[in-house]
Amino acid sequence: MNHMNPPKGRMARFRQAAANSFRTHRLFWLFTLLLWTKSTIAYQFFFNIPIDNAMQSFILLINPLSSTLFLFAFSFFFSGNKRKWALYILYAASSLILFADTTYYREFTDFLTVPVLFQSSNMETLSSSFFSLLQWKDLLIVGDLIVLPFLLWKLNETGKASRKRVIATFVAAAAMFGFNLALAETERPELLTRSFDRELLVKNLGTFNFHVYDAMLQTKTSAQKAMADGSELAEVEQYTRQNYAAPDPELFGKYKGKNVIAVSFESAQNFTNHMKAPNSEYITPNLNKLIEESHFWPNFYHTTGQGKTSDSEFALDNSLFGLPRGGVYFTNADNEYNALPERIKQEGYHSAVFHANNKSFWNRDQMYANIGVDSFYDQDYYDLGDPADMTEWGLLDDEFFLQSVPMIEELPEPFFAKLITLTNHFPFTMPSEEHELVPKFETNSTTLNNFPQALAYQDYALGLFIDELKANGMWDDTIFIVYGDHNGISTNHNAAMADLLGKEEITPYDVAKLQQVPFAIHLPGQEEGVVHDGIGSQIDMNPTIQHLLGIDTSDQIGFGNDLFAPERNDRAIFRDGTMITKEHVFTQSMCYEAETGELAAEPEACEPLEEEANRVLEMNDAIIYSDLLRFREQNE
């Protein structure tokens, strides 16, 4: 029976070694436990991460461990009391990163990336929103950073970690990461190579590992442009030719030479169309009226990512998606594009953008100059003198529209004018009671409750603008477009949204459908509205406008289709890889029946959708990261 003694001996030695480690390096293990606990708290109470099975729960539980062990292993390079302060600094930095993630997630239901951190010119405008996001529960993430220095001051750390200890800790961190990744790959194959969903990455790898992965991606994409040789362009050109949809011959060029006005309707979503406020008044009566007199697509979706409003502009101008990380307006504003302002300039059009905000917000001044915008009317062109006409984000929309009309009247004709609204912006608070045109919603979400008041004021301003265009004679000579730029209510408010919409819960299918935003085109002389049941998205706006003006897009590179085209692709692809067709909705790795919202009886029916969405997004990102269109310009 002596052959049983060695295992018992090894187990005893392991227990003894573990006890010695906890006793000798108690602060290392204390900080490891604290950061692990904080990460778990963030997952449970700050991030809305769906869990479908026990394996996903286990992965979520262990995924903070590898990064925590790796991070705190660096403290072993210090000895004595220097080690405890090294541990505290590492712990404080990690806590602040976690705090930044939770705060950013609260508004955008997304995680910070390196490109977002470089969008420093937006910080001044964003500061007021940041403070409105703070909650008492944030003390769970950063509160102990104030107390810990006083406790550490009284503790003396002695001894020095052996080289063997340092190596063992780093090896343990690597082994834990390998184990974590192996489990994650069983849940989501090709996680690191084919995922555009940051939530999926965080769920499987953890927040800190995600940030390391994101930094590696940033390094790779920074070098991608320099290494590109244009070889990827052929595949993109072949795909876009095959994806081209010929225009409706009755509409193609019918409105050649007409003015075009496009209004970016901030944070609007279709669920409020024809919805009544608690006082039984319609929230958006003017938008409702416009829809009834225009071409309208109820199944129209935004395609934005972290670039938000600027991503919607990018889609309109280029028929391309933004980037998976950050805003293309910041990261690739100097690329070669074949944008709408440049295209219509060849047809004699003057392009202008109106936005009563800082010209550098979203780096607009640089991007507009690059894509051929002729005139940019930023806040310097507006009278901002009366504080009553201001919100946290800038000029109220009624004043914005009224002050814009005289400037529009001075534009050379024909013109393409884009107006970017501001009032209906998070946190959706109005300057005073007199600006509150409808009562608030009555849910457990302050953000959702505020939403109808800001939206109603934006709608009121839209009505004033349309009246002014009719009064000065422009209305009958203008293609007038209203499009929602992105969703206003994030998934952090799903419980309140379910209550408002009378649902038991908001499923991933519902989340996808809630990304519908208004899109209406009123054509010159149109009196009766037409509702189109096709599926479209923001990348479809560009070819739709060009075809109405008689501009051939068959040689252009873009992933959208004319919404009036008889043989168009009825689909919408989201920046996170979600894809919607008339038959199915593929989102968050799940397949739903489009009509019923029930899980598809045959989930494999969505496999082609997933492959197509990934292919399109990969080609889109290659166009931007590698600046592929410069090679096309060189060849022409």
XYZ file of C-alpha atoms in Angstrom:
636
model
C 0.000 0.000 0.000
C 3.053 2.267 0.076
C 2.355 3.208 -3.531
C -0.464 5.436 -2.191
C 1.889 7.579 -0.086
C 3.486 9.708 -2.865
C 0.164 11.244 -4.031
C -0.765 11.958 -0.415
C 2.653 13.484 0.073
C 2.321 15.655 -3.010
C -1.133 16.812 -1.910
C 0.196 17.684 1.511
C 3.081 19.617 -0.016
C 0.677 21.471 -2.293
C -1.536 22.434 0.635
C 1.493 23.561 2.585
C 2.823 25.588 -0.347
C -0.583 27.218 -0.840
C -0.809 28.068 2.866
C 2.676 29.572 2.777
C 1.780 31.609 -0.298
C -1.360 33.023 1.299
C 0.527 33.787 4.491
C 3.628 35.308 2.880
C 1.883 37.190 0.081
C -1.425 37.984 1.765
C -1.785 41.386 0.076
C -1.310 39.861 -3.367
C -4.174 37.447 -2.748
C -6.304 40.115 -1.060
C -6.083 42.438 -4.049
C -6.667 39.499 -6.401
C -9.848 38.608 -4.500
C -11.000 42.252 -4.427
C -10.553 42.809 -8.164
C -12.134 39.459 -8.979
C -15.106 40.406 -6.796
C -15.409 43.830 -8.436
C -15.429 42.277 -11.877
C -18.156 39.872 -10.802
C -20.182 42.759 -9.345
C -19.803 44.673 -12.603
C -21.055 41.673 -14.588
C -24.057 41.201 -12.324
C -25.154 44.771 -11.586
C -23.639 47.059 -14.240
C -23.417 45.142 -17.507
C -26.461 43.612 -19.137
C -24.770 40.430 -20.367
C -27.138 37.603 -21.384
C -26.313 34.136 -20.043
C -27.822 31.139 -21.811
C -26.342 28.136 -20.007
C -24.209 26.926 -17.100
C -21.016 26.927 -19.154
C -21.396 30.633 -19.968
C -21.951 31.344 -16.273
C -18.768 29.460 -15.406
C -16.761 31.292 -18.091
C -18.058 34.623 -16.800
C -17.015 33.628 -13.281
C -13.433 32.670 -14.140
C -12.569 35.096 -16.918
C -11.284 37.909 -14.619
C -8.734 35.550 -13.031
C -6.100 35.334 -15.744
C -5.777 39.093 -16.212
C -5.867 39.692 -12.440
C -3.091 37.195 -11.751
C -1.019 38.541 -14.647
C -1.420 42.159 -13.558
C -0.575 41.668 -9.905
C 2.356 39.370 -10.728
C 4.291 42.542 -11.609
C 4.180 43.519 -7.924
C 6.624 40.671 -7.208
C 9.349 42.725 -8.878
C 9.186 44.988 -5.817
C 10.150 44.104 -2.266
C 9.086 45.303 1.163
C 6.621 48.185 1.431
C 7.193 49.143 -2.196
C 5.265 46.025 -3.134
C 2.104 47.021 -1.276
C 2.029 50.411 -3.004
C 2.708 48.782 -6.359
C -0.255 46.510 -5.711
C -2.430 49.475 -4.788
C -1.476 51.442 -7.907
C -2.219 48.446 -10.141
C -5.478 47.846 -8.299
C -6.515 51.513 -8.504
C -5.751 51.670 -12.234
C -7.792 48.513 -12.832
C -10.691 49.844 -10.756
C -10.735 53.106 -12.693
C -10.737 51.210 -15.993
C -13.666 49.134 -14.738
C -15.411 52.327 -13.582
C -14.916 53.904 -17.010
C -16.338 50.779 -18.652
C -19.418 50.683 -16.424
C -20.126 54.395 -16.895
C -19.695 54.263 -20.663
C -21.829 51.111 -20.818
C -24.601 52.854 -18.885
C -25.295 55.187 -21.797
C -24.073 53.300 -24.857
C -24.445 49.609 -23.844
C -20.913 49.192 -25.155
C -17.333 48.961 -23.929
C -14.559 51.500 -24.267
C -12.020 50.990 -27.029
C -8.706 52.665 -27.794
C -10.105 54.807 -30.642
C -12.844 56.150 -28.355
C -10.241 57.256 -25.821
C -8.507 59.274 -28.536
C -11.688 61.216 -29.320
C -10.541 63.926 -26.899
C -12.184 66.771 -28.786
C -15.575 65.357 -27.736
C -14.785 65.338 -24.030
C -15.870 68.891 -23.245
C -19.321 68.360 -24.713
C -19.645 64.909 -23.144
C -18.734 66.048 -19.614
C -22.253 67.085 -18.622
C -23.630 63.724 -19.739
C -20.907 61.936 -17.777
C -21.945 63.509 -14.490
C -25.587 62.709 -15.142
C -24.585 59.049 -15.489
C -23.058 58.730 -12.020
C -24.926 56.593 -9.485
C -24.393 55.675 -5.843
C -23.680 52.066 -6.761
C -20.507 53.275 -8.501
C -18.958 53.332 -5.025
C -18.859 49.531 -5.275
C -16.261 49.975 -7.997
C -14.202 52.956 -6.774
C -15.264 53.614 -3.182
C -12.576 51.444 -1.577
C -9.792 53.353 -3.348
C -10.232 56.116 -0.772
C -10.132 53.806 2.251
C -7.381 51.386 1.248
C -4.404 53.797 1.506
C -5.172 54.394 5.192
C -5.299 50.653 5.867
C -2.153 49.955 3.868
C -0.256 52.679 5.705
C -0.399 50.613 8.905
C 0.706 47.377 7.256
C 4.317 46.397 6.772
C 5.133 44.136 3.870
C 8.364 42.191 4.292
C 10.296 39.703 2.268
C 10.942 39.320 -1.410
C 9.323 36.976 -3.899
C 11.611 34.356 -5.337
C 12.253 34.133 -9.041
C 10.429 30.820 -8.994
C 7.389 32.532 -7.466
C 7.346 35.225 -10.170
C 7.619 32.703 -13.002
C 4.999 30.450 -11.436
C 2.502 33.319 -11.177
C 2.919 34.368 -14.790
C 2.660 30.715 -15.899
C -0.511 30.295 -13.824
C -2.002 33.419 -15.447
C -1.175 32.092 -18.928
C -2.572 28.662 -18.114
C -5.780 30.198 -16.772
C -6.142 32.314 -19.931
C -5.580 29.251 -22.115
C -8.190 27.314 -20.172
C -10.612 30.245 -20.378
C -10.066 30.650 -24.128
C -10.499 26.936 -24.776
C -13.873 26.979 -23.006
C -14.870 30.160 -24.839
C -14.045 28.607 -28.204
C -16.414 25.744 -27.444
C -19.178 28.311 -26.904
C -18.186 30.623 -29.754
C -15.784 29.199 -32.374
C -13.361 31.681 -33.996
C -14.109 34.143 -31.214
C -11.004 36.265 -31.800
C -11.074 36.259 -35.587
C -14.713 36.650 -36.625
C -16.492 38.528 -33.856
C -17.714 42.107 -34.272
C -19.610 41.992 -30.974
C -17.690 43.493 -28.038
C -20.211 42.179 -25.540
C -19.474 38.657 -26.751
C -15.739 39.239 -26.263
C -16.183 40.605 -22.748
C -18.539 37.775 -21.823
C -15.984 35.183 -22.853
C -12.652 36.858 -22.087
C -13.378 39.433 -19.376
C -13.070 43.213 -19.439
C -9.297 43.461 -18.942
C -8.417 40.757 -21.453
C -10.765 42.499 -23.878
C -8.853 45.764 -23.473
C -5.548 43.990 -24.131
C -7.070 42.391 -27.240
C -8.434 45.773 -28.321
C -4.983 47.370 -27.946
C -3.506 44.596 -30.098
C -6.178 45.250 -32.734
C -5.337 48.949 -32.656
C -1.682 48.160 -33.322
C -2.657 45.872 -36.184
C -5.073 48.319 -37.811
C -2.616 51.201 -37.474
C -0.169 49.250 -39.611
C -2.796 47.927 -42.025
C -2.909 51.044 -44.193
C 0.868 51.143 -44.605
C 1.005 47.454 -45.548
C -1.924 47.511 -47.996
C -1.182 47.025 -51.688
C -4.710 47.169 -53.095
C -5.028 43.442 -53.741
C -8.212 43.239 -51.617
C -9.959 45.764 -53.848
C -10.806 43.244 -56.571
C -12.945 41.136 -54.237
C -14.777 44.231 -53.000
C -15.439 45.482 -56.531
C -16.728 42.084 -57.630
C -19.061 41.860 -54.627
C -20.480 45.368 -55.020
C -21.135 44.769 -58.731
C -23.019 41.575 -57.880
C -24.886 43.366 -55.088
C -25.941 46.285 -57.321
C -29.686 46.758 -57.737
C -30.888 48.631 -60.821
C -33.153 51.621 -60.062
C -36.852 51.910 -60.740
C -36.884 53.278 -64.320
C -39.887 55.497 -63.538
C -38.075 57.222 -60.683
C -34.493 57.271 -61.943
C -33.580 60.889 -62.684
C -37.159 62.093 -62.214
C -35.985 64.704 -59.681
C -32.743 65.693 -61.363
C -31.777 69.230 -60.377
C -34.093 69.339 -57.335
C -32.748 70.498 -53.995
C -32.188 67.856 -51.299
C -32.580 68.491 -47.577
C -31.757 65.659 -45.152
C -32.570 66.064 -41.459
C -30.688 63.876 -38.989
C -33.351 63.220 -36.339
C -31.370 62.725 -33.147
C -31.960 59.508 -31.132
C -35.388 58.848 -32.673
C -36.738 55.287 -32.754
C -39.773 53.913 -34.528
C -41.458 52.579 -31.407
C -42.663 56.120 -30.633
C -44.248 56.713 -34.053
C -47.974 57.331 -33.486
C -47.445 56.673 -29.769
C -49.343 58.823 -27.296
C -47.893 60.402 -24.166
C -49.612 59.873 -20.791
C -51.854 62.902 -21.548
C -53.162 61.105 -24.684
C -51.406 63.534 -27.059
C -49.187 62.218 -29.839
C -45.490 62.535 -29.071
C -44.492 63.136 -32.712
C -47.499 64.639 -34.525
C -45.359 66.417 -37.131
C -43.294 63.343 -37.965
C -46.527 61.323 -38.112
C -47.970 63.811 -40.609
C -44.791 63.764 -42.701
C -44.885 59.966 -42.793
C -48.502 60.011 -43.958
C -47.555 62.299 -46.876
C -44.231 60.656 -47.823
C -42.527 57.419 -48.745
C -41.883 55.627 -45.454
C -40.033 52.446 -44.509
C -41.129 51.098 -41.081
C -38.499 48.329 -41.305
C -35.544 50.701 -41.603
C -32.570 50.272 -39.240
C -29.589 52.314 -38.126
C -26.144 50.845 -38.771
C -24.096 52.854 -36.280
C -21.409 51.675 -33.893
C -19.331 53.711 -31.484
C -19.313 56.629 -33.930
C -23.052 57.173 -33.296
C -24.315 60.233 -35.242
C -21.098 60.493 -37.245
C -21.496 56.834 -38.275
C -24.975 57.598 -39.620
C -23.534 60.517 -41.597
C -20.792 58.252 -42.896
C -23.408 55.720 -44.046
C -25.404 58.448 -45.806
C -22.381 59.886 -47.577
C -20.578 56.658 -48.475
C -22.996 53.708 -48.295
C -20.489 52.152 -45.896
C -20.601 51.082 -42.271
C -18.548 52.754 -39.595
C -15.835 50.800 -37.819
C -16.099 48.066 -35.179
C -14.150 50.268 -32.754
C -14.279 54.036 -32.388
C -15.525 56.473 -35.012
C -14.245 56.478 -38.589
C -14.553 60.282 -38.512
C -11.633 60.236 -36.081
C -9.567 57.261 -37.102
C -9.669 57.539 -40.895
C -10.789 61.052 -41.781
C -7.919 61.463 -44.258
C -8.780 58.382 -46.355
C -9.774 58.533 -49.985
C -13.570 58.335 -50.251
C -16.044 58.668 -53.097
C -18.622 60.430 -50.959
C -22.002 61.864 -51.865
C -20.879 65.526 -51.697
C -18.153 64.767 -54.250
C -20.477 62.785 -56.495
C -23.232 65.403 -56.647
C -20.702 68.195 -57.141
C -20.128 66.679 -60.578
C -23.837 67.275 -61.238
C -23.606 70.935 -60.267
C -24.771 70.542 -56.657
C -23.547 72.660 -53.749
C -23.291 70.670 -50.485
C -23.741 72.144 -47.008
C -24.000 70.877 -43.436
C -25.742 72.758 -40.609
C -24.960 71.866 -36.995
C -25.081 74.294 -34.054
C -22.220 72.653 -32.200
C -18.447 72.827 -32.084
C -17.045 72.188 -35.563
C -14.470 69.733 -34.180
C -17.063 67.538 -32.447
C -16.675 64.107 -34.072
C -13.851 65.726 -36.085
C -16.471 66.965 -38.550
C -14.462 69.883 -39.869
C -11.653 67.570 -40.999
C -13.913 64.896 -42.461
C -16.174 67.363 -44.283
C -13.187 69.062 -45.899
C -11.906 65.693 -47.106
C -15.180 64.461 -48.648
C -15.932 67.692 -50.505
C -18.553 69.464 -48.370
C -18.673 73.017 -49.723
C -20.086 74.823 -46.655
C -20.142 73.879 -42.986
C -22.313 76.073 -40.750
C -21.199 75.277 -37.207
C -22.063 77.060 -33.942
C -20.129 80.159 -34.997
C -22.885 80.905 -37.518
C -25.663 80.814 -34.907
C -26.803 83.202 -32.211
C -26.286 81.272 -28.982
C -26.836 84.297 -26.766
C -30.043 83.278 -24.954
C -29.430 80.492 -22.384
C -33.135 79.620 -22.628
C -32.481 78.422 -26.170
C -29.761 76.014 -25.121
C -29.582 72.425 -23.926
C -26.566 70.632 -22.503
C -25.569 69.783 -26.063
C -26.217 73.055 -27.817
C -28.947 75.145 -29.428
C -32.531 73.924 -29.108
C -33.832 72.533 -32.373
C -36.547 75.168 -32.941
C -33.987 77.971 -32.849
C -31.563 75.841 -34.849
C -34.053 75.347 -37.683
C -35.354 78.926 -37.657
C -31.832 80.377 -37.775
C -30.806 77.879 -40.476
C -33.571 78.832 -42.938
C -32.064 82.201 -44.021
C -28.691 80.497 -44.571
C -30.338 77.751 -46.639
C -32.079 80.396 -48.739
C -28.656 81.818 -49.638
C -27.234 78.512 -50.873
C -26.509 78.168 -54.607
C -29.070 75.905 -56.270
C -29.322 73.047 -56.681
C -28.035 72.133 -53.232
C -27.742 69.180 -50.897
C -28.156 70.318 -47.279
C -27.828 68.149 -44.190
C -29.118 69.445 -40.835
C -28.048 67.720 -37.614
C -30.360 68.171 -34.637
C -29.359 68.170 -30.969
C -32.317 68.503 -28.576
C -33.318 64.847 -28.285
C -30.020 63.748 -26.787
C -29.176 61.794 -23.656
C -30.063 62.451 -20.821
C -33.150 63.915 -22.578
C -33.731 66.687 -20.033
C -35.306 69.982 -21.102
C -34.115 73.440 -19.974
C -37.407 74.415 -18.294
C -41.018 73.353 -17.796
C -42.196 75.513 -20.699
C -40.182 73.278 -23.031
C -41.916 70.137 -21.744
C -44.641 69.729 -24.344
C -45.859 66.321 -23.136
C -45.725 64.530 -19.780
C -42.990 62.036 -19.021
C -43.420 58.303 -19.327
C -44.131 56.488 -16.072
C -41.593 53.682 -15.765
C -38.745 52.863 -13.367
C -36.180 54.404 -15.756
C -35.492 58.141 -15.513
C -33.875 58.126 -18.930
C -36.855 56.474 -20.618
C -39.262 58.725 -18.717
C -37.492 61.849 -20.034
C -37.374 60.580 -23.608
C -40.832 61.704 -24.881
C -40.304 65.301 -23.758
C -37.057 65.782 -25.676
C -38.438 63.885 -28.676
C -41.662 65.919 -28.671
C -39.679 69.161 -28.724
C -37.551 67.900 -31.600
C -40.756 67.022 -33.429
C -42.219 70.470 -32.706
C -39.085 72.034 -34.207
C -39.397 69.812 -37.288
C -42.923 71.129 -37.806
C -41.694 74.727 -37.636
C -38.975 73.949 -40.177
C -41.389 72.366 -42.655
C -43.745 75.344 -42.283
C -40.878 77.731 -43.049
C -39.906 75.770 -46.164
C -43.506 75.880 -47.355
C -43.745 79.607 -46.641
C -40.624 80.476 -48.661
C -41.571 78.252 -51.598
C -38.758 75.695 -51.184
C -40.939 72.774 -50.133
C -42.371 72.028 -53.564
C -38.910 72.052 -55.159
C -37.120 69.888 -52.578
C -36.557 66.209 -51.856
C -37.065 66.291 -48.083
C -35.614 63.449 -46.004
C -35.825 62.681 -42.292
C -33.730 59.847 -40.903
C -33.114 58.669 -37.345
C -29.393 58.700 -36.630
C -29.247 55.995 -33.927
C -31.243 54.513 -31.067
C -31.843 56.681 -28.022
C -32.719 54.085 -25.385
C -30.045 51.510 -24.640
C -30.591 47.947 -23.479
C -29.803 49.023 -19.917
C -33.435 50.129 -19.812
C -34.914 46.864 -21.090
C -37.042 46.251 -18.009
C -38.613 49.701 -18.265
C -39.013 49.318 -22.024
C -40.807 45.995 -21.542
C -43.177 47.696 -19.099
C -43.827 50.561 -21.526
C -44.484 48.266 -24.491
C -46.558 45.766 -22.490
C -44.105 42.898 -22.888
C -43.008 40.345 -20.314
C -39.377 40.866 -21.308
C -37.218 42.349 -24.036
C -35.580 39.481 -25.896
C -32.554 39.761 -28.211
C -35.080 39.676 -31.071
C -36.869 42.686 -29.540
C -33.556 44.502 -29.073
C -32.821 44.064 -32.774
C -36.279 45.276 -33.810
C -35.968 48.307 -31.520
C -33.079 49.495 -33.683
C -35.665 50.635 -36.245
C -35.349 54.376 -36.817
C -37.543 56.755 -38.855
C -36.816 57.117 -42.545
C -39.142 59.178 -44.719
C -38.645 60.757 -48.145
C -41.080 63.423 -49.304
C -40.757 63.966 -53.045
C -41.609 67.261 -54.781
C -45.327 67.434 -55.499
C -46.134 64.343 -53.426
C -49.500 64.475 -51.651
C -50.181 60.891 -50.595
C -47.888 58.698 -48.551
C -46.638 55.243 -49.493
C -45.587 52.672 -46.897
C -42.885 50.271 -48.117
C -42.656 46.898 -46.398
C -39.087 46.199 -47.523
C -36.165 46.057 -45.111
C -33.536 48.764 -45.346
C -30.838 50.539 -43.404
C -28.786 53.716 -43.418
C -26.306 52.435 -45.998
C -29.238 52.370 -48.471
C -29.827 56.131 -48.277
C -26.919 57.014 -50.552
C -27.873 55.083 -53.718
C -31.543 55.973 -53.169
C -30.780 59.706 -53.291
C -28.386 59.417 -56.220
C -30.830 57.456 -58.346
C -33.595 60.001 -57.723
C -31.182 62.643 -59.039
C -30.310 60.520 -62.069
C -26.782 59.557 -60.985
C -25.598 56.080 -61.997
C -24.145 54.132 -59.055
C -23.323 50.879 -60.823
C -19.592 51.671 -60.728
C -19.550 52.855 -57.120
C -18.293 50.891 -54.147
C -20.845 50.681 -51.373
C -22.950 48.025 -49.679
C -26.378 49.658 -49.883
C -29.186 49.327 -52.432
C -31.676 51.868 -53.752
C -34.765 51.497 -51.551
C -37.024 51.985 -54.596
C -35.182 49.349 -56.678
C -37.518 46.466 -57.665
C -34.822 43.782 -57.316
C -33.010 45.076 -54.230
C -31.663 42.990 -51.351
C -34.224 43.102 -48.560
C -31.923 43.015 -45.564
C -30.290 45.030 -42.821
C -26.865 44.327 -41.369
C -25.860 45.866 -38.046
C -22.380 46.853 -37.014
C -22.280 44.009 -34.447
C -23.020 41.320 -37.073
C -26.775 41.157 -36.560
C -28.632 40.520 -39.810
C -32.340 40.921 -40.519
C -34.223 39.556 -43.510
C -37.934 39.020 -44.159
C -37.597 35.403 -43.001
C -35.136 35.509 -40.093
C -33.404 37.672 -37.526
C -29.886 36.589 -36.597
C -28.611 38.370 -33.503
C -26.430 37.581 -30.483
C -25.656 34.164 -32.017
C -29.348 33.237 -32.025
C -31.752 32.653 -34.897
C -35.340 33.937 -34.741
C -38.327 33.748 -37.045
C -38.800 37.276 -38.372
C -42.613 37.202 -38.252
C -43.163 35.744 -34.795
C -40.001 36.516 -32.848
C -39.811 32.872 -31.802
C -36.552 30.943 -31.925
C -36.211 29.302 -35.315
C -37.064 25.620 -35.449
C -33.971 25.159 -37.623
C -31.207 27.429 -36.239
C -28.916 26.483 -39.118
C -31.178 28.613 -41.337
C -29.284 31.637 -40.026
C -25.816 30.308 -40.823
C -25.809 31.921 -44.308
C -26.916 35.197 -42.700
C -24.046 35.114 -40.245
C -21.547 34.334 -42.999
C -22.891 37.092 -45.239
C -22.870 39.698 -42.452
C -19.303 38.795 -41.504
C -18.168 38.916 -45.129
C -19.698 42.342 -45.749
C -18.319 43.815 -42.528
C -14.850 42.398 -43.186
C -14.796 43.920 -46.686
C -16.121 47.193 -45.311
C -13.374 47.340 -42.687
C -10.709 46.477 -45.245
C -11.887 49.434 -47.362
C -11.421 51.786 -44.423
C -8.422 50.374 -42.551
C -6.417 49.788 -45.744
C -7.730 52.921 -47.483
C -8.514 50.758 -50.510
C -10.311 53.436 -52.501
C -7.016 55.286 -53.011
C -5.901 52.417 -55.242
C -9.067 52.786 -57.302
C -8.361 56.474 -57.782
C -4.816 55.670 -58.875
C -6.063 53.188 -61.473
C -8.610 55.552 -63.030
